[in-house]
Short mmCIF file of C-alpha atoms and ligand atoms in Angstrom, two decimals:
data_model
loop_
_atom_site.label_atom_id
_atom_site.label_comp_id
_atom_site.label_asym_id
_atom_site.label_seq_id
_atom_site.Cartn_x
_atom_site.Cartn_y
_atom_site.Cartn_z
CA UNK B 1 0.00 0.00 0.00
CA UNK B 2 1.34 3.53 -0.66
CA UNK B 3 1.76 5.74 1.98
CA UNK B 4 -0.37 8.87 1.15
CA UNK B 5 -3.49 7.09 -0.08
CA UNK B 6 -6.12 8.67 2.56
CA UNK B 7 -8.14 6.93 4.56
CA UNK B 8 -10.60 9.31 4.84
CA UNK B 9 -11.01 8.77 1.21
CA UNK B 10 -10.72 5.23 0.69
CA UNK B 11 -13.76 5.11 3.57
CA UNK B 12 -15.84 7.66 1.66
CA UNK B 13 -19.19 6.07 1.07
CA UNK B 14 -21.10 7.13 -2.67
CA UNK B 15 -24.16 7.83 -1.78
CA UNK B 16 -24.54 10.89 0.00
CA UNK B 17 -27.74 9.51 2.06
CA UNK B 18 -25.25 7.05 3.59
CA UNK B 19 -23.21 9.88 4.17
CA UNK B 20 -23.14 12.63 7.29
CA UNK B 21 -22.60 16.25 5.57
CA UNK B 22 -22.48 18.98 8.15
CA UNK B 23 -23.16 22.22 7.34
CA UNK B 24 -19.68 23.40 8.04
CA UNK B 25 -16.88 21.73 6.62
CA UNK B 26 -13.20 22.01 5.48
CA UNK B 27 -13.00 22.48 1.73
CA UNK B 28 -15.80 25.58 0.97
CA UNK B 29 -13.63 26.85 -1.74
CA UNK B 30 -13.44 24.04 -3.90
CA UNK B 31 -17.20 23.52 -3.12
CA UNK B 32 -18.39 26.87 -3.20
CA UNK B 33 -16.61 26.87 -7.13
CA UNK B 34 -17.79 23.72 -8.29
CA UNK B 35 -21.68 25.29 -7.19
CA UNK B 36 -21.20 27.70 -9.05
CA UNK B 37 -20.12 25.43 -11.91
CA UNK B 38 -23.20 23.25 -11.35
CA UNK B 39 -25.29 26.08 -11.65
CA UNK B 40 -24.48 27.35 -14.86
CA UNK B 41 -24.83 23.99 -16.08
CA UNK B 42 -27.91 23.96 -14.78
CA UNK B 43 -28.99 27.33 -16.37
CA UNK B 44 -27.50 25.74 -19.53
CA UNK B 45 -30.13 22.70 -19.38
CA UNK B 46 -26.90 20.23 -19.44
CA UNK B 47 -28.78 18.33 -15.93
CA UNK B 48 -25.88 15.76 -16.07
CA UNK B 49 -23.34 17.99 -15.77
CA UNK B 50 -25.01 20.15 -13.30
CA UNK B 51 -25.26 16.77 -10.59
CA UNK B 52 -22.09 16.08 -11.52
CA UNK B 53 -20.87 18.92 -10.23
CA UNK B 54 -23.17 18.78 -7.21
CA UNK B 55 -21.94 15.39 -6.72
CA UNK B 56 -18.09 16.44 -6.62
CA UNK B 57 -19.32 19.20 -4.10
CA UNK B 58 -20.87 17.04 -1.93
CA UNK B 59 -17.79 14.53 -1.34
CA UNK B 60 -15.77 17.01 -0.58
CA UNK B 61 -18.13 18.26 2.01
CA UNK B 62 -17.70 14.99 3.94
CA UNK B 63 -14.61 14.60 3.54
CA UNK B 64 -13.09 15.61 7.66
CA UNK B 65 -10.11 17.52 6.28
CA UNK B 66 -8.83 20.16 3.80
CA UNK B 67 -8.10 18.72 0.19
CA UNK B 68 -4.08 19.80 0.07
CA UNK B 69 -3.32 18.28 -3.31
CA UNK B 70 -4.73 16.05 -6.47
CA UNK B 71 -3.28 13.16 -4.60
CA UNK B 72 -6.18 13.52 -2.09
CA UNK B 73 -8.85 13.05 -4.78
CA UNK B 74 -7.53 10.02 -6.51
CA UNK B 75 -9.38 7.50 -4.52
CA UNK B 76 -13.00 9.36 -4.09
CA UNK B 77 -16.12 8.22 -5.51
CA UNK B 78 -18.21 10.78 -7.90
CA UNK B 79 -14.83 12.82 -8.57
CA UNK B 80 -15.47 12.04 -12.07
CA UNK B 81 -11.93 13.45 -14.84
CA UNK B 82 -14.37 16.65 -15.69
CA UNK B 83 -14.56 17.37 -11.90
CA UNK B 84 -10.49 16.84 -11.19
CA UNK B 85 -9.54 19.00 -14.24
CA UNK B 86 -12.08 22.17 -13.16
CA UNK B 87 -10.67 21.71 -9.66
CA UNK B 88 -7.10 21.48 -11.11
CA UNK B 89 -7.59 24.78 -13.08
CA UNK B 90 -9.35 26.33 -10.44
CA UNK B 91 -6.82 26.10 -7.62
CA UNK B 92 -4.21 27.27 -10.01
CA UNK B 93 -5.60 30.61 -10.23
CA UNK B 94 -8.91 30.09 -8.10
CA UNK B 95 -9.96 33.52 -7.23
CA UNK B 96 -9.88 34.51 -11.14
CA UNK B 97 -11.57 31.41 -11.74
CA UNK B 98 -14.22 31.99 -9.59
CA UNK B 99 -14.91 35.35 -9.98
CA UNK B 100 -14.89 34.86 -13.91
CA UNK B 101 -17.38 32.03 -13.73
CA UNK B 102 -19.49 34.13 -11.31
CA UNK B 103 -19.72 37.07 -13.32
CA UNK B 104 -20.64 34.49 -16.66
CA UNK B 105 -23.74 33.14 -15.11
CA UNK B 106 -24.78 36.92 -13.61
CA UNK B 107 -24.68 38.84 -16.56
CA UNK B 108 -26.78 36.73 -18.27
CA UNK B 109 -29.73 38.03 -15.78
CA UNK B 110 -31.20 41.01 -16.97
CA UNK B 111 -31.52 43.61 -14.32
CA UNK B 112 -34.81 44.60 -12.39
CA UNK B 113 -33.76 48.28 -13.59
CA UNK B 114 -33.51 47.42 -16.84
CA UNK B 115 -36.82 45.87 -17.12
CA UNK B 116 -38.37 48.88 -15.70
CA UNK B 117 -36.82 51.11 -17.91
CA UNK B 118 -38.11 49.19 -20.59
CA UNK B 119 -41.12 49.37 -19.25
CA UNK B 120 -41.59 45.01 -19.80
CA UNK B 121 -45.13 43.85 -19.26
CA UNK B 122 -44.67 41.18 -16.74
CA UNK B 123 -46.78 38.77 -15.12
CA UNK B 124 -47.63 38.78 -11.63
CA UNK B 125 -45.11 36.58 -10.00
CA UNK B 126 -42.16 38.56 -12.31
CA UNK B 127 -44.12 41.81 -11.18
CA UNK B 128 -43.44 40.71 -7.54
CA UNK B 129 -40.08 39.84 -8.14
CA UNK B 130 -38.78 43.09 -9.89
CA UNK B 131 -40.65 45.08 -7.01
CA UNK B 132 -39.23 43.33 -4.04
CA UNK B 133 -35.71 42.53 -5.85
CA UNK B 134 -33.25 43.94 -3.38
CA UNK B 135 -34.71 42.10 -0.79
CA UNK B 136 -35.64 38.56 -2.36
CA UNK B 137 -31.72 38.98 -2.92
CA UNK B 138 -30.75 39.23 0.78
CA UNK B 139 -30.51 36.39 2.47
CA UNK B 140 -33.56 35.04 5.29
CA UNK B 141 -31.76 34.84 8.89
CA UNK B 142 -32.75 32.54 11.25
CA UNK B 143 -34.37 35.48 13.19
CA UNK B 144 -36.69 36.09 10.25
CA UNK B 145 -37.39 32.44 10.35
CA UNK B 146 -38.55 32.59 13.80
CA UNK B 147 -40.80 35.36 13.41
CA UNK B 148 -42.37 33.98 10.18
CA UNK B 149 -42.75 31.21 12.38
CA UNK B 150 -44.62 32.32 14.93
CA UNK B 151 -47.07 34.28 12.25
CA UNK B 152 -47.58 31.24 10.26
CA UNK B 153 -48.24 29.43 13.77
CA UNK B 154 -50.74 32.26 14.65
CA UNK B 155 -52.46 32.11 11.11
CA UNK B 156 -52.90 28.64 10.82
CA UNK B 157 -54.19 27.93 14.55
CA UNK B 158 -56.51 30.82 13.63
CA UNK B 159 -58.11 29.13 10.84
CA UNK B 160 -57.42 25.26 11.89
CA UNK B 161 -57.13 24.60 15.78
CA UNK B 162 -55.27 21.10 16.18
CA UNK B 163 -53.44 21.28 13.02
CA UNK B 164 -49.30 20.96 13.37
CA UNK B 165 -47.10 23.30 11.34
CA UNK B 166 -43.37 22.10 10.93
CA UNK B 167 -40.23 24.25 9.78
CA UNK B 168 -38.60 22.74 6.81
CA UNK B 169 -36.01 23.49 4.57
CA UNK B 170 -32.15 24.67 5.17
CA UNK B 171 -33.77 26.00 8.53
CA UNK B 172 -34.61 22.33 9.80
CA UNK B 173 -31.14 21.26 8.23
CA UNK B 174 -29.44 23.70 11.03
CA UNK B 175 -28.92 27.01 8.61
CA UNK B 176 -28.45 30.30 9.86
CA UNK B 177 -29.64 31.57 6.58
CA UNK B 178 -32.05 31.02 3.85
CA UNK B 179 -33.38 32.10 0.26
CA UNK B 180 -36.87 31.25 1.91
CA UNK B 181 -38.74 29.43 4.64
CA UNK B 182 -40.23 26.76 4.14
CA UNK B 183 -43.21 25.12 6.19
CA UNK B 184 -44.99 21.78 6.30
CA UNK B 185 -48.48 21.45 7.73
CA UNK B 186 -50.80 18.77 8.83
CA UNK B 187 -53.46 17.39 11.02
CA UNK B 188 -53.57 14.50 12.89
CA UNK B 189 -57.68 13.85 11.94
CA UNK B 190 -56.92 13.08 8.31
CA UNK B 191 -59.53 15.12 6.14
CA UNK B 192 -59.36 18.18 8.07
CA UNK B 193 -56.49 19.63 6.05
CA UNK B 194 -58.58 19.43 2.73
CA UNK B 195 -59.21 23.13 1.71
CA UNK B 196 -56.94 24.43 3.84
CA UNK B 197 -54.26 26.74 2.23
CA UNK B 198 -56.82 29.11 1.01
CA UNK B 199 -58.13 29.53 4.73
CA UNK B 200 -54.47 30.83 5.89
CA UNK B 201 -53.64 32.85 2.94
CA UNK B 202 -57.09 34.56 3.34
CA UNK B 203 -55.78 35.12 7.34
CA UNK B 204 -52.59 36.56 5.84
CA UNK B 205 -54.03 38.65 3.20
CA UNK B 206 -56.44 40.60 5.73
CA UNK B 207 -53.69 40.89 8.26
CA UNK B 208 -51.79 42.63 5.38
CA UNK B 209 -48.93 39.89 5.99
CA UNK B 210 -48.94 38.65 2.17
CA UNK B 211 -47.34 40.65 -0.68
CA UNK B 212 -47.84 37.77 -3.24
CA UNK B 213 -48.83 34.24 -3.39
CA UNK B 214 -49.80 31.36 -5.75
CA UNK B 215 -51.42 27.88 -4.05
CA UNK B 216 -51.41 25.11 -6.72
CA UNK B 217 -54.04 22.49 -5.40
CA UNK B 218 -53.02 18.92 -4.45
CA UNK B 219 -53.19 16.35 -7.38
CA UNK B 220 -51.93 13.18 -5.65
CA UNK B 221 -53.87 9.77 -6.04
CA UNK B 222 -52.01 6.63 -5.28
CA UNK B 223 -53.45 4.81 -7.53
CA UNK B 224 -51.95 7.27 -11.05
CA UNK B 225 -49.13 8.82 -8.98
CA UNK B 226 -47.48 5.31 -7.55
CA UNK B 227 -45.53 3.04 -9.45
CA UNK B 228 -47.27 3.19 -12.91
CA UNK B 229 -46.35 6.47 -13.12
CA UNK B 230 -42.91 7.94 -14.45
CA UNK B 231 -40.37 9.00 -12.28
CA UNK B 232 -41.27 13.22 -11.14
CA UNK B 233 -39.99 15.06 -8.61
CA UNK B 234 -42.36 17.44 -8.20
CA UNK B 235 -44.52 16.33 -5.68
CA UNK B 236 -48.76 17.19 -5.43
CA UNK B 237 -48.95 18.76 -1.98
CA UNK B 238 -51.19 21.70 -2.01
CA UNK B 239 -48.63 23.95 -2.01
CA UNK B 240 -48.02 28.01 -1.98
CA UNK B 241 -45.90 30.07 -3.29
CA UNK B 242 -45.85 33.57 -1.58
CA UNK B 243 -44.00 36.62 -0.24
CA UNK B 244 -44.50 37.55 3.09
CA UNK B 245 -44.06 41.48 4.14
CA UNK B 246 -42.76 41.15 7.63
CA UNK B 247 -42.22 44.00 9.75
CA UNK B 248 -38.93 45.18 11.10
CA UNK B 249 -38.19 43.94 14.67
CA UNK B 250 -38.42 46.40 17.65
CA UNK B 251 -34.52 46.36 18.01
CA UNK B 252 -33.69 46.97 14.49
CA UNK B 253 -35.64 49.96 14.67
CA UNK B 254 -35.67 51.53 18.05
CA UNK B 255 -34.85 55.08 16.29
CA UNK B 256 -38.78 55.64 15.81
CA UNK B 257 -40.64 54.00 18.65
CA UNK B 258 -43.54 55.33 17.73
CA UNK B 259 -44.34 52.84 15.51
CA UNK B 260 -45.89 52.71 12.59
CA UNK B 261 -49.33 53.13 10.30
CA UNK B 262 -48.75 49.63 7.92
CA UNK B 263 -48.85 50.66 4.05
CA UNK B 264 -50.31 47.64 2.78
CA UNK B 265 -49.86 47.45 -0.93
CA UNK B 266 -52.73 45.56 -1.96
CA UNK B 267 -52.17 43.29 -5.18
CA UNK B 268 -53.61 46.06 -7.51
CA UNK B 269 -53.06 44.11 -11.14
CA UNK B 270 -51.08 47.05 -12.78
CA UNK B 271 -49.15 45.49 -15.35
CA UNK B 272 -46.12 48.25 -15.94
CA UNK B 273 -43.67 47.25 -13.51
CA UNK B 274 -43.69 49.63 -10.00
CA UNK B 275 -40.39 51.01 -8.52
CA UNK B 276 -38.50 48.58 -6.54
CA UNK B 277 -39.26 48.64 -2.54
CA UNK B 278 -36.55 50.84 -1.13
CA UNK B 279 -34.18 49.82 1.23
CA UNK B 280 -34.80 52.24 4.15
CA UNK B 281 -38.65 50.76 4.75
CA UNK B 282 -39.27 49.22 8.25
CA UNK B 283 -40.36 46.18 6.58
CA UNK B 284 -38.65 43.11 4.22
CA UNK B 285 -40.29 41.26 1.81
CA UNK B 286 -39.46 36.96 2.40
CA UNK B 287 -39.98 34.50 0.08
CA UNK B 288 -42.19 31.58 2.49
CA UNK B 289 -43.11 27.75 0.73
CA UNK B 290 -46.27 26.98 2.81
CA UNK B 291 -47.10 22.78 2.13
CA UNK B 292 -49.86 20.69 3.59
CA UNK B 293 -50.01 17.06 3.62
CA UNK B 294 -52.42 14.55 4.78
CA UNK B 295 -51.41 12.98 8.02
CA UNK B 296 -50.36 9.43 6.64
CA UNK B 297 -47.69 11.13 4.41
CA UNK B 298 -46.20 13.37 6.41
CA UNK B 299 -43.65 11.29 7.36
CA UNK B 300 -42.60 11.21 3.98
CA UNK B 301 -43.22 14.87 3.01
CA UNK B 302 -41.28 15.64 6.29
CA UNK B 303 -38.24 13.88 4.90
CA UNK B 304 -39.15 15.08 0.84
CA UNK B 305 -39.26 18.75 2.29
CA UNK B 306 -36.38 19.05 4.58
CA UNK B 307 -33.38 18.37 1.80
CA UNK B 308 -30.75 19.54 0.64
CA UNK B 309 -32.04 18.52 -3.01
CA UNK B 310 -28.75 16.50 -3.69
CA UNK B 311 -29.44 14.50 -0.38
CA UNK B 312 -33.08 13.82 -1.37
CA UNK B 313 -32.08 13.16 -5.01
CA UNK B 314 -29.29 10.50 -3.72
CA UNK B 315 -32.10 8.96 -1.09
CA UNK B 316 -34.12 8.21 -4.55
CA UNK B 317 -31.20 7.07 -6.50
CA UNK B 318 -30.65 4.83 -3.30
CA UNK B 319 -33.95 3.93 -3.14
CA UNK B 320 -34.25 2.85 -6.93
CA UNK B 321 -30.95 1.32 -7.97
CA UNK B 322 -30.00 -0.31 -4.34
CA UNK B 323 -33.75 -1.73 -3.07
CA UNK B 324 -35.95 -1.87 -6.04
CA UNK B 325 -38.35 0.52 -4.65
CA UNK B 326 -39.52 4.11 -5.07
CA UNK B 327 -39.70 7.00 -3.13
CA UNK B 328 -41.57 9.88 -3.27
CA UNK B 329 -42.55 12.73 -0.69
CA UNK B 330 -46.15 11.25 -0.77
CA UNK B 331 -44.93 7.64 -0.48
CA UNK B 332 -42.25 4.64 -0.21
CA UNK B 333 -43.25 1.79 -2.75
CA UNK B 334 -41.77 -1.58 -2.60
CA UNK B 335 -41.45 -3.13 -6.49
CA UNK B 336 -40.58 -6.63 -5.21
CA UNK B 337 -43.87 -6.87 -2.53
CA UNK B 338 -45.76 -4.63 -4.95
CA UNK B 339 -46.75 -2.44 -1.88
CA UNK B 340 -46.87 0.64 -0.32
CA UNK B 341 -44.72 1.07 2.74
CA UNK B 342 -46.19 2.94 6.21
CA UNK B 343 -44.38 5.34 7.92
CA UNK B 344 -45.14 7.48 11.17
CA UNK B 345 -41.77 8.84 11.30
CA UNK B 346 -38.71 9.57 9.00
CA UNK B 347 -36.50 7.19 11.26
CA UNK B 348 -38.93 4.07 9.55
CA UNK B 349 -38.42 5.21 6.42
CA UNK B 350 -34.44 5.39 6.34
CA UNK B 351 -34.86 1.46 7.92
CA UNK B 352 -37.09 0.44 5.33
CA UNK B 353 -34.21 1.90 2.92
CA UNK B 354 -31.69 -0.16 4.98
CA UNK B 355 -29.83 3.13 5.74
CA UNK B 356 -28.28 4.24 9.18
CA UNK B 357 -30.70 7.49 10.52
CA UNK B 358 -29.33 10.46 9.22
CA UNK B 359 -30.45 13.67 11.44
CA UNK B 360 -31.39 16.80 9.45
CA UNK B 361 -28.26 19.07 10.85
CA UNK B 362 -26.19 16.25 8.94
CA UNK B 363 -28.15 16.01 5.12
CA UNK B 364 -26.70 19.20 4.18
CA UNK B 365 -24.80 17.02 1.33
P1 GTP P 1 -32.56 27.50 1.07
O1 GTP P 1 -34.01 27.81 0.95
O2 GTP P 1 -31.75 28.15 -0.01
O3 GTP P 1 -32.01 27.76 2.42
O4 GTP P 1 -32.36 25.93 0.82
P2 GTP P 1 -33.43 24.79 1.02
O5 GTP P 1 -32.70 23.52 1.19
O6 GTP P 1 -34.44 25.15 2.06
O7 GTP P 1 -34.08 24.71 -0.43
P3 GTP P 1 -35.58 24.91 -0.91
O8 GTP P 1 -36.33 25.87 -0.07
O9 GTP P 1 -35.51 25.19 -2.38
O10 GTP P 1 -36.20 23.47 -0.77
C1 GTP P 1 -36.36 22.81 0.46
C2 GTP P 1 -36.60 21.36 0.24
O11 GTP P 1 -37.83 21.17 -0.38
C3 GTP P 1 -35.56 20.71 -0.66
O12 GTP P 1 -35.28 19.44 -0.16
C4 GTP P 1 -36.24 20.52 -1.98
O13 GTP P 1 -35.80 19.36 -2.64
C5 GTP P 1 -37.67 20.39 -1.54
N1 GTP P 1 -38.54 20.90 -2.58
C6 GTP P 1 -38.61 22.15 -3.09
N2 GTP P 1 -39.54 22.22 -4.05
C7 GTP P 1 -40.08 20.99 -4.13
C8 GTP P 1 -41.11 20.41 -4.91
O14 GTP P 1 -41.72 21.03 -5.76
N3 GTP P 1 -41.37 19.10 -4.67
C9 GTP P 1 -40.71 18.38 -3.73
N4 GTP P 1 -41.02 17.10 -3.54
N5 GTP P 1 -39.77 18.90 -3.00
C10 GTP P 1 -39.44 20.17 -3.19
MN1 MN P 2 -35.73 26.80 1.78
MN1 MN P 3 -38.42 26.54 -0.60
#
């Protein structure tokens, strides 16, 4: 045996659901850079390149130490000769490298000023997300979280006593930040969720919480969406889309206590684009994912909605190639028994997969 073959390496399992992937890890700049790679390829519609990429990423995030040099690679699954020449060029002259590649994929984005000075007509949802730019750009804190938690808690409870609302998302995965938040909601009587979404986003709407939002209705039926049915990830949950407009807090803006007559902007359908929100209002606009599932999936829409996308993508690859059976967020189907496997908790489920329990703080492959 040679001497500098790794043993962290030769250990490295190829899944990453048999993996544990903590948020914080030792290699962020190769990662961070292949991301970015895996992104364009995904703006370019080349999806096997883009996982890939994402692949390569996620090794290195479980690996327990800093890659030093090429050597440290040889012996890794999913570091496919694409992946080892990028990261070869890259550390060479990384910061160029990165910047460059960053700057590629940005400039192909056309600015919310320029589509207001060219007076686009947009739809609703691009309407929304020209007006409310700047701050669909800054990143959700855990803070924000917490609050939008505790108003999602209050509108639901309002409109559905009994029913259970669960944080999802980066923010169950242990993230201090976000592009969203993202909730999951049931109740244990099965049947009493039916209808619900538009109940809350009524709530919000009269509480002048909501700046946008889109529910698509559920669509699941075992019976079309199990294993007849092709492969899709998308899953059926009633499910919203929406902006919240959430106040400042108290300490963030002690300079006027006297606080503060709301303007609520209500959705008025103008279709020339408004000015952007400006950044000195006491309130943030929040992109929120609202889902709600019947009781006997939420085990499985628990797992399907807390990520990250490569570690639910890998749990399905798992799931397919290694046990002949298919998972969903609705369901877990066995091909050999031809049936559909129960689940009260995500623990069952990874034992039905023959998988070790992976907590959410370590899926963040
Ligand atoms: P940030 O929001 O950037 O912090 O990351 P995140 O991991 O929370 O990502 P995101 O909010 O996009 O998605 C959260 C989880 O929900 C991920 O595991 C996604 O795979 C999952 N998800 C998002 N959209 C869908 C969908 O349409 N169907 C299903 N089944 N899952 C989805
Ligand atoms: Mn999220
Ligand atoms: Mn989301």
């Amino acid at each position: 045996p040679k001497p500098n073959i790794d043993p962290a390496a030769m250990l490295m399992k190829s899944y990453a659901c048999q993996r544990r992937t903590p948020l914080k890890h030792h290699n962020s700049i190769l990662t961070d850079a292949l991301e970015i790679l895996a992104q364009n390829a995904e703006y370019n519609d080349n999806e096997g390149r883009s996982v890939a990429f994402r692949r390569a990423a996620s090794v290195l995030k479980a690996l327990p130490h800093r890659v030093k040099s090429m050597e440290d690679l040889r012996s890794l699954p999913c570091l496919g000769d694409h992946s080892q020449r990028v990261i070869k060029a890259l550390t060479g002259i990384f910061g160029v490298g990165v910047r460059t590649a960053d700057r590629w994929f940005r400039e192909g984005l056309r600015s919310p000023d320029d589509l207001i000075r060219t007076g686009q007509q947009l739809n609703r949802a691009q309407q929304a997300g020209v007006q409310y730019y700047n701050d669909l750009q800054k990143p959700v804190t855990k803070a924000e979280a917490d609050v939008i938690s505790d108003i999602v808690e209050k509108a639901v409870h309002a409109v559905l006593p009994g029913a259970e609302i669960q944080l999802m998302g980066g923010f169950r995965r242990g993230k201090e930040v976000g592009h969203d938040v993202d909730f999951l909601i049931t109740h244990p009587e099965e049947g009493k969720e039916e209808g619900l979404m538009p109940k809350i986003t009524n709530w919000l709407e009269e509480q002048g919480l909501l700046l946008y939002q889109k529910t698509t209705r559920n669509s699941y039926l075992e019976k079309m969406d199990g294993p007849a049915r092709a492969p899709n990830n998308m899953d059926r949950f009633e499910r919203c889309f929406s902006i919240f407009k959430l106040q400042a807090s108290a300490e963030s803006c002690k300079s006027n206590s006297t606080t503060s007559v709301q303007d609520i902007s209500t959705g008025s359908e103008t279709e020339r684009p408004r000015d952007q929100h400006s950044e000195e209002s006491d309130w943030r606009a929040v992109r929120v994912d609202l889902v709600v599932s019947p009781y006997s999936q939420f085990a499985f829409a628990t797992l399907g909605w807390t990520g990250s996308k490569l570690f639910e993508r890998e749990l399905r690859r798992w799931a397919g190639q290694e046990k002949h059976m298919s998972l969903s967020s609705h369901a877990l189907y066995d091909s050999k028994q031809n049936l559909y496997l129960r689940a009260k908790t995500e623990e069952e489920i990874f034992a039905y997969l023959g998988l070790e329990f992976i907590p959410p703080s370590e899926r963040n492959a």
